[in-house]
Backbone as ProteinMPNN parsed JSONL, in Angstrom:
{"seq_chain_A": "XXXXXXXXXXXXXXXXXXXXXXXXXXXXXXXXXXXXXXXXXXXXXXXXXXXXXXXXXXXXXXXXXXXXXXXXXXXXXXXXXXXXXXXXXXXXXXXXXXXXXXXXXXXXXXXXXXXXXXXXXXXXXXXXX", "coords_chain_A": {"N_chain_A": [[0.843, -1.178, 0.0], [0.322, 2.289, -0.88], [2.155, 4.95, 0.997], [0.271, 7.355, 1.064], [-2.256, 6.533, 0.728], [-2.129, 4.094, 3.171], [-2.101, 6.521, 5.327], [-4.283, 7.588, 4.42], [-6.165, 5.254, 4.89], [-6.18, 5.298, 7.684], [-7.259, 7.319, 9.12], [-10.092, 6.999, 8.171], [-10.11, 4.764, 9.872], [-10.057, 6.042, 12.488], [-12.584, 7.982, 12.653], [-14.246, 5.285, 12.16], [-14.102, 3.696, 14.425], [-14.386, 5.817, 16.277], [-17.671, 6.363, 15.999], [-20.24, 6.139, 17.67], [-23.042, 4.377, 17.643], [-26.549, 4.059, 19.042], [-29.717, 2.861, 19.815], [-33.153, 3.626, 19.444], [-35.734, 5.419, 18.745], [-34.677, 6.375, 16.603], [-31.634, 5.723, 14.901], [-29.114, 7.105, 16.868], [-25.593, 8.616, 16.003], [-22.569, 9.387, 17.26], [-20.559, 11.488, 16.822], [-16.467, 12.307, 16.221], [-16.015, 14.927, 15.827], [-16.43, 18.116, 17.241], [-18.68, 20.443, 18.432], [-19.35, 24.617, 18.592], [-19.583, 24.69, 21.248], [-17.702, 22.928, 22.339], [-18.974, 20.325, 22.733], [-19.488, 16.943, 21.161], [-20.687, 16.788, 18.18], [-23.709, 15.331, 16.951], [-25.712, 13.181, 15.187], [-28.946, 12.123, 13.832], [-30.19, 8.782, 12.561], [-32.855, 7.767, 10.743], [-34.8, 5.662, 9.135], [-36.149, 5.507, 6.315], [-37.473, 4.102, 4.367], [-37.136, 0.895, 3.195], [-34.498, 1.136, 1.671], [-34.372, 3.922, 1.878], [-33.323, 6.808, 3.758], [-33.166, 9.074, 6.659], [-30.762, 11.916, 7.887], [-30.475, 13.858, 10.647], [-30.468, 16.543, 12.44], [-31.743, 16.895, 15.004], [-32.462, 19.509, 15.61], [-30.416, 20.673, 17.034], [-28.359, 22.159, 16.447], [-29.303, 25.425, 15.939], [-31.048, 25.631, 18.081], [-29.243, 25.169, 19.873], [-27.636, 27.824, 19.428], [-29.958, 29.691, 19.796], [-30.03, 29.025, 23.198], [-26.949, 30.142, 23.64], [-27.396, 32.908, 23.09], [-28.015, 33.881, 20.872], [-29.744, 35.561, 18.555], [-31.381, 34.924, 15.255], [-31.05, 36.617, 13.352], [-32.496, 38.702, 10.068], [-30.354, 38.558, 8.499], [-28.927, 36.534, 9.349], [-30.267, 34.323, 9.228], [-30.663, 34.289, 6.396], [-27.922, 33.651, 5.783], [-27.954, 31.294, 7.231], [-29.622, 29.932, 4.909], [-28.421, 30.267, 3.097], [-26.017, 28.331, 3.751], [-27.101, 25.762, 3.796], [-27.945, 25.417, 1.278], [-25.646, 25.026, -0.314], [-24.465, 23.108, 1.267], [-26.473, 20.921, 0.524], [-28.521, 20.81, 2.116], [-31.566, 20.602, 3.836], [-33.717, 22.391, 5.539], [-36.229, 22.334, 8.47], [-39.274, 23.585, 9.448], [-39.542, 23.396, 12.119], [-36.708, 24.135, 12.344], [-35.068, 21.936, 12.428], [-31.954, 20.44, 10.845], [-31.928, 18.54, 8.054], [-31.025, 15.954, 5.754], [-32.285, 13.697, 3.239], [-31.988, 10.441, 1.229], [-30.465, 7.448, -0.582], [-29.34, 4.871, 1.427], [-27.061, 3.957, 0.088], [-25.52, 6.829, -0.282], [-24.96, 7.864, 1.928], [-22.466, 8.089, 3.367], [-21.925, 10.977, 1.575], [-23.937, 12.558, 2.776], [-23.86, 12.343, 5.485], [-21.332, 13.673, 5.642], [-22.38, 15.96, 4.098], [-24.343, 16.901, 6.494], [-22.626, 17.268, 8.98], [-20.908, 19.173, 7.917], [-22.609, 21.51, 7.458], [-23.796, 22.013, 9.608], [-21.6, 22.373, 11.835], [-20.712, 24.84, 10.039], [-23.017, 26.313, 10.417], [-23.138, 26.682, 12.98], [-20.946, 28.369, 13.719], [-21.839, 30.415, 13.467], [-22.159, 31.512, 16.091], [-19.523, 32.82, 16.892], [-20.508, 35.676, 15.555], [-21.806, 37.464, 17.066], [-21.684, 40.602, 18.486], [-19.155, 42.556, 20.431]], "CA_chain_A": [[0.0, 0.0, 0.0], [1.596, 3.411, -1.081], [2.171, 6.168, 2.029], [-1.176, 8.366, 1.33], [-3.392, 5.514, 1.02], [-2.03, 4.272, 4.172], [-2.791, 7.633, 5.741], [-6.202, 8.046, 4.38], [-7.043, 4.632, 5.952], [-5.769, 5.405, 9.132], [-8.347, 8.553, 9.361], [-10.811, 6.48, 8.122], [-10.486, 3.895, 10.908], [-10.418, 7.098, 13.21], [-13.606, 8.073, 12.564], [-15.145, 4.751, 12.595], [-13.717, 4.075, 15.796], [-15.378, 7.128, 16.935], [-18.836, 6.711, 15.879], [-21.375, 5.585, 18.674], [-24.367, 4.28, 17.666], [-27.376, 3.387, 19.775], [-30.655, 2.667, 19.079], [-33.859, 4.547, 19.92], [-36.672, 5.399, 17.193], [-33.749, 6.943, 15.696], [-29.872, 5.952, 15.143], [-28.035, 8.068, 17.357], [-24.714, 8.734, 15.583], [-21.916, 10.249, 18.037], [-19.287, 11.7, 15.871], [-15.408, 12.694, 16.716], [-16.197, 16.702, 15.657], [-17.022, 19.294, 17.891], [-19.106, 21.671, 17.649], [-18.358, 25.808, 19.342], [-19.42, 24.857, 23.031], [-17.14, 21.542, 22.817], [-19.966, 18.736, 22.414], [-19.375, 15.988, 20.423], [-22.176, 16.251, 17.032], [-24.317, 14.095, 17.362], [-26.82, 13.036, 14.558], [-29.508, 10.689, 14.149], [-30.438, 8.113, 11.548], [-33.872, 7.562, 10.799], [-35.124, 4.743, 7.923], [-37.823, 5.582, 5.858], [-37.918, 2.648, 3.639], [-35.85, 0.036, 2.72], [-33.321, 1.845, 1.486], [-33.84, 5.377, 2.157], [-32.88, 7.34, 5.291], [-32.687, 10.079, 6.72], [-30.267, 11.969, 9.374], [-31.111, 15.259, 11.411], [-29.843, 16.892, 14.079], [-33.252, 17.099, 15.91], [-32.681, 20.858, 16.031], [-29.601, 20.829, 18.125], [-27.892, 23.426, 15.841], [-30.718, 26.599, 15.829], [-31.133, 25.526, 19.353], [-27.519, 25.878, 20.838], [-27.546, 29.604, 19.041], [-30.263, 30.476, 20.365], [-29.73, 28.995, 23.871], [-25.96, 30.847, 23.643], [-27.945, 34.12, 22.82], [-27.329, 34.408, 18.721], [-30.958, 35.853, 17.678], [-31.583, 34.455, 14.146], [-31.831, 38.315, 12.74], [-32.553, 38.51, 8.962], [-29.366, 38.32, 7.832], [-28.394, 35.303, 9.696], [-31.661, 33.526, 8.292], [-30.186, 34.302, 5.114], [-26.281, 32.73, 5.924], [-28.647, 29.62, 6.994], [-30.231, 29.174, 4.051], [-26.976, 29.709, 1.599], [-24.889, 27.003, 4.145], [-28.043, 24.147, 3.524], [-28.328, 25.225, 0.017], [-24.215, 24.727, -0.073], [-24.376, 21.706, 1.687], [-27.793, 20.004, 0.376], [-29.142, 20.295, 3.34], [-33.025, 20.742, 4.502], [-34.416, 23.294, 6.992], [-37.61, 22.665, 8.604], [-40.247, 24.692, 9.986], [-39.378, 23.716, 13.423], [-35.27, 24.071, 12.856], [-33.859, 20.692, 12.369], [-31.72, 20.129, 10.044], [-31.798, 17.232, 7.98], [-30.937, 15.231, 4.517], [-33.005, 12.277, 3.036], [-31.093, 9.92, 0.404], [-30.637, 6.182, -0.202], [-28.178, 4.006, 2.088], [-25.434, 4.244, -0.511], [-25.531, 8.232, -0.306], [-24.944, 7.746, 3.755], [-21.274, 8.954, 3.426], [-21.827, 11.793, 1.324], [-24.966, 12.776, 3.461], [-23.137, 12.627, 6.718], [-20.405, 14.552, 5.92], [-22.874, 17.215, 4.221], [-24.751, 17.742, 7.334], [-22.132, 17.649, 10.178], [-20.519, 20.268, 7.493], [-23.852, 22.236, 7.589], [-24.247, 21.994, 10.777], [-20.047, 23.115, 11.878], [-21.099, 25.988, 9.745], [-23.795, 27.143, 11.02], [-22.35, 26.624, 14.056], [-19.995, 29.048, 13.815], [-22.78, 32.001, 13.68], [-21.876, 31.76, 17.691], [-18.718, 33.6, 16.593], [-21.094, 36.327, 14.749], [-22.329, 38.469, 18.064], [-21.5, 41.866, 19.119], [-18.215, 42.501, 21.891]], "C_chain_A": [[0.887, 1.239, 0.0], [1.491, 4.366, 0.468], [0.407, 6.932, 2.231], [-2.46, 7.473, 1.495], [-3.897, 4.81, 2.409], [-2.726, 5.436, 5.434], [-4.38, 7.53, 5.551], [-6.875, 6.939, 4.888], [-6.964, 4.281, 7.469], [-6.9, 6.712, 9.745], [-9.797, 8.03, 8.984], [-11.377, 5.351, 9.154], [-10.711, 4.635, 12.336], [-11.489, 6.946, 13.662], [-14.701, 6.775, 12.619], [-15.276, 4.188, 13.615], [-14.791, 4.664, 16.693], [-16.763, 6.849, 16.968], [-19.547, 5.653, 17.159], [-22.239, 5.331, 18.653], [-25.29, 3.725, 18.747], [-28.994, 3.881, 18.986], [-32.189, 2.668, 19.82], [-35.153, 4.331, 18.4], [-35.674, 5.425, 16.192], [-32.252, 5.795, 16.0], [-29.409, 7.157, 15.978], [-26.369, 7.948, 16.84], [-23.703, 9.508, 16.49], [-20.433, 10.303, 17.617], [-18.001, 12.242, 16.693], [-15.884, 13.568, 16.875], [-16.942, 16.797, 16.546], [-17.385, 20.243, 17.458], [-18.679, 23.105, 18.228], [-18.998, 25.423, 20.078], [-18.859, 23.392, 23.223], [-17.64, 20.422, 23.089], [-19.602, 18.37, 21.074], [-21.194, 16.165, 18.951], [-22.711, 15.29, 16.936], [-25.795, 14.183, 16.081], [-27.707, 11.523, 14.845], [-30.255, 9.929, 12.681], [-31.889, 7.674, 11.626], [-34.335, 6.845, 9.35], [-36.414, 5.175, 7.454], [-38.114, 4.81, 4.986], [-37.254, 1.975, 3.611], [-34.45, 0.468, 2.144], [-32.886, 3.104, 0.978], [-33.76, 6.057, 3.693], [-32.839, 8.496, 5.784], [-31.805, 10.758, 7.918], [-30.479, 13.406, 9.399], [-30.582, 15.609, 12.531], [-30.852, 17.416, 14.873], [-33.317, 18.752, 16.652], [-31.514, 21.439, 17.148], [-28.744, 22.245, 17.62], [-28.55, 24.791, 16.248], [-30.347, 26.213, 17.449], [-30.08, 25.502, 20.231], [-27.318, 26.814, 20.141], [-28.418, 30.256, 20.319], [-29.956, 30.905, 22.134], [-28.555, 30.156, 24.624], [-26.51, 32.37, 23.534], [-27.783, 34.998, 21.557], [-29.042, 34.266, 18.316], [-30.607, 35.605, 16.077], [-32.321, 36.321, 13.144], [-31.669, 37.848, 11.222], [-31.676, 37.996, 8.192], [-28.765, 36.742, 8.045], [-29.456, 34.17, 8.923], [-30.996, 32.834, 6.967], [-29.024, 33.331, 4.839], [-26.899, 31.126, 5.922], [-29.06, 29.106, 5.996], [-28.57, 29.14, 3.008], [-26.485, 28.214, 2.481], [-25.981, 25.961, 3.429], [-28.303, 24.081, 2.23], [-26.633, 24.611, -0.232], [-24.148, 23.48, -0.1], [-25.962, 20.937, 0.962], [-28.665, 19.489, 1.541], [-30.384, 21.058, 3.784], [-33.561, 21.806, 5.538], [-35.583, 22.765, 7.374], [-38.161, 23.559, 9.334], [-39.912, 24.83, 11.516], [-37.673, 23.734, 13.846], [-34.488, 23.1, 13.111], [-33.537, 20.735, 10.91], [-31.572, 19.018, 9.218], [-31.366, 17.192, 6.362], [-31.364, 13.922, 4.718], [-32.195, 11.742, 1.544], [-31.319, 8.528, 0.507], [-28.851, 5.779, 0.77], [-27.125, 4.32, 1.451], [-25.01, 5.26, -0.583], [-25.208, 8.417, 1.501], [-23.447, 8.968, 3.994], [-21.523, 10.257, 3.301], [-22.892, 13.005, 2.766], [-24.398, 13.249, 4.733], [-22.581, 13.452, 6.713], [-21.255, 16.069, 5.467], [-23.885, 17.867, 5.379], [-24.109, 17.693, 8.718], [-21.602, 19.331, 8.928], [-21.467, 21.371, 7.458], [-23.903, 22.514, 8.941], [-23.218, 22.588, 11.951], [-20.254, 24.491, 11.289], [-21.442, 26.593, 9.953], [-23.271, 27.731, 11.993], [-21.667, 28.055, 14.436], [-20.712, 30.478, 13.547], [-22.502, 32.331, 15.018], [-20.899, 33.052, 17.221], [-18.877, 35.196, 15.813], [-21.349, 37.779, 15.828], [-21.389, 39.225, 18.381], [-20.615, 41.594, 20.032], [-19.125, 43.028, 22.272]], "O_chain_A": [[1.927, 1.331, 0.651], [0.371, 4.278, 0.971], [-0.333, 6.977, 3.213], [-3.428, 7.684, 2.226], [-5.041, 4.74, 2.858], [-3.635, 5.173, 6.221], [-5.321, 7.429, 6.338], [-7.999, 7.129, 5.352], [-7.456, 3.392, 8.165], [-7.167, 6.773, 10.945], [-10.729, 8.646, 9.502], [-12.556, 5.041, 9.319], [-11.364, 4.095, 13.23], [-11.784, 6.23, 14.619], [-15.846, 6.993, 13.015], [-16.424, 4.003, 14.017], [-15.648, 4.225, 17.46], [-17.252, 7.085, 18.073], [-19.199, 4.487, 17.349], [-22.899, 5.816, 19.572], [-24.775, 2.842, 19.433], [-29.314, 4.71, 18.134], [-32.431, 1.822, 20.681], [-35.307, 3.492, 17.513], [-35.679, 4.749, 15.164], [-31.967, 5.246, 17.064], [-29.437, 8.254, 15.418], [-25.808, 7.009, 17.405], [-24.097, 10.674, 16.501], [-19.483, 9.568, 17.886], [-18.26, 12.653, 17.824], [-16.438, 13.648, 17.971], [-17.875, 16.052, 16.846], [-16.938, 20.919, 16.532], [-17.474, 23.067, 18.478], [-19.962, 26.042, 19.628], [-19.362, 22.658, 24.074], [-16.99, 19.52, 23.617], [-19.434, 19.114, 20.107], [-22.334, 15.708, 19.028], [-22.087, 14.235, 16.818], [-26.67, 15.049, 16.109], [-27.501, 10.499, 15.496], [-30.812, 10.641, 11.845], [-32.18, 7.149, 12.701], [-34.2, 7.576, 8.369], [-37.485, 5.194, 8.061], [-39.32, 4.802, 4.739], [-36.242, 2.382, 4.181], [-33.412, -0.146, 2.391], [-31.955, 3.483, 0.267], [-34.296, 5.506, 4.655], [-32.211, 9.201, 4.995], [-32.021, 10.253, 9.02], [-30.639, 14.09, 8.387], [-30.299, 14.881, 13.482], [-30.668, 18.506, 15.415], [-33.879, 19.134, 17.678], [-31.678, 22.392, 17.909], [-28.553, 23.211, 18.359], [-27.969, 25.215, 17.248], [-29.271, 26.602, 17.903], [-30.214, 25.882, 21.394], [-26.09, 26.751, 20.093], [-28.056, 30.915, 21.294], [-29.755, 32.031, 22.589], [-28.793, 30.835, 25.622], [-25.724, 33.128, 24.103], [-27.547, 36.183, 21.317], [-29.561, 33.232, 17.895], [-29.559, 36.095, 15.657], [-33.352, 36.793, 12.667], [-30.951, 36.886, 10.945], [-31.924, 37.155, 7.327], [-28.299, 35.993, 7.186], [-29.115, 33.319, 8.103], [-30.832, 31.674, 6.588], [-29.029, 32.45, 3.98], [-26.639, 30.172, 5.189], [-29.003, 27.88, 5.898], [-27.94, 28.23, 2.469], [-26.583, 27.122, 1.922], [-25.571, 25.357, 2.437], [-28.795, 23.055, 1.759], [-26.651, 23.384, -0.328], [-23.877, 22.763, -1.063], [-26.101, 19.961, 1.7], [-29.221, 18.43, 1.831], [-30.195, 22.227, 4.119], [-33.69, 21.272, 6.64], [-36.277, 22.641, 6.365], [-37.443, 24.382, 9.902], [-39.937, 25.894, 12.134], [-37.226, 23.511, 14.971], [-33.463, 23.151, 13.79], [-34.32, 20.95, 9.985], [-30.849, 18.224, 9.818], [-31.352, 18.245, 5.724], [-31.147, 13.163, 5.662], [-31.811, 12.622, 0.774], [-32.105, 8.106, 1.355], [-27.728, 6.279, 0.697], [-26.211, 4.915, 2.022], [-23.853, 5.196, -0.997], [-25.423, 9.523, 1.998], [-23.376, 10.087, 4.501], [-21.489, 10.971, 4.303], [-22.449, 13.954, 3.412], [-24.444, 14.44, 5.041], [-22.849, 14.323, 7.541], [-21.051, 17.113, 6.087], [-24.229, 19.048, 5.327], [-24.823, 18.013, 9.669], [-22.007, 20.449, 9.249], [-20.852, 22.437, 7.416], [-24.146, 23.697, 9.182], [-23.708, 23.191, 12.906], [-19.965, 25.41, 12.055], [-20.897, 27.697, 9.956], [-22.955, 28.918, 12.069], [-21.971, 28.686, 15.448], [-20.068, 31.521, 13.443], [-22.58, 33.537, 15.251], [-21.39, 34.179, 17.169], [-17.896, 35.871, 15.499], [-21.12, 38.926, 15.444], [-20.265, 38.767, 18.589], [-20.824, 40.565, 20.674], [-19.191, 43.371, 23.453]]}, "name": "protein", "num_of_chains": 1, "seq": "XXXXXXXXXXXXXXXXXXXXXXXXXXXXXXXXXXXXXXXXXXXXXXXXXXXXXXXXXXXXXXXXXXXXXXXXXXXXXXXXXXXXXXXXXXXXXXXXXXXXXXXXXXXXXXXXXXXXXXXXXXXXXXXXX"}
């Protein structure tokens, strides 16, 4: 096996390492990444047929802003919707984020909504000294 290949499956066994599933209505997924108040991301897997799925962060994003005290003013609205359009990723009405896909789309999926979701994230860093 050449050097980088090596590497890239040494970060690959990382991460699967890392992941924590348990099992609820949902998958609970408990990823390496942190998000800005130093929790572990945590998504959840939810089957909607045979082999489609979907994962969501049951609103944990939106909801550690606001918690932290990052009002969702117009503009920020706006940043939300470019990141999920960015990433392919979902808003709903009540602020979870999610993507639906089949099983073999899992990877891509994952990584576009912890990356959605790291993004957002980082509106903490947005407020007033």
């Amino acid at each position: 096996m050449k050097p980088t290949q090596e590497l890239l499956s040494s970060v690959a066994q990382f991460f699967n390492a890392s992941l924590q599933p348990s099992t609820t209505n949902a998958d609970e997924i408990v990823t390496p990444l942190t998000d800005f108040i130093g929790d572990n991301i945590i998504i959840y897997l939810s089957r909607l047929g045979a082999q489609q799925i979907q994962l969501d962060d049951d609103g944990y994003t939106l909801d550690n802003l606001s918690l932290m005290g990052i009002a969702l003013s117009d503009t920020r609205k706006q940043i939300v919707k470019q990141i999920c359009n960015q990433y392919q990723v979902a808003l709903s009405d009540d602020g979870v984020l999610y993507v639906k896909g089949s099983l073999s789309n899992f990877p891509l999926m994952k990584l576009n909504l912890t990356s959605a979701m790291l993004k957002i994230g980082d509106l903490y860093f947005s407020q007033r000294a």
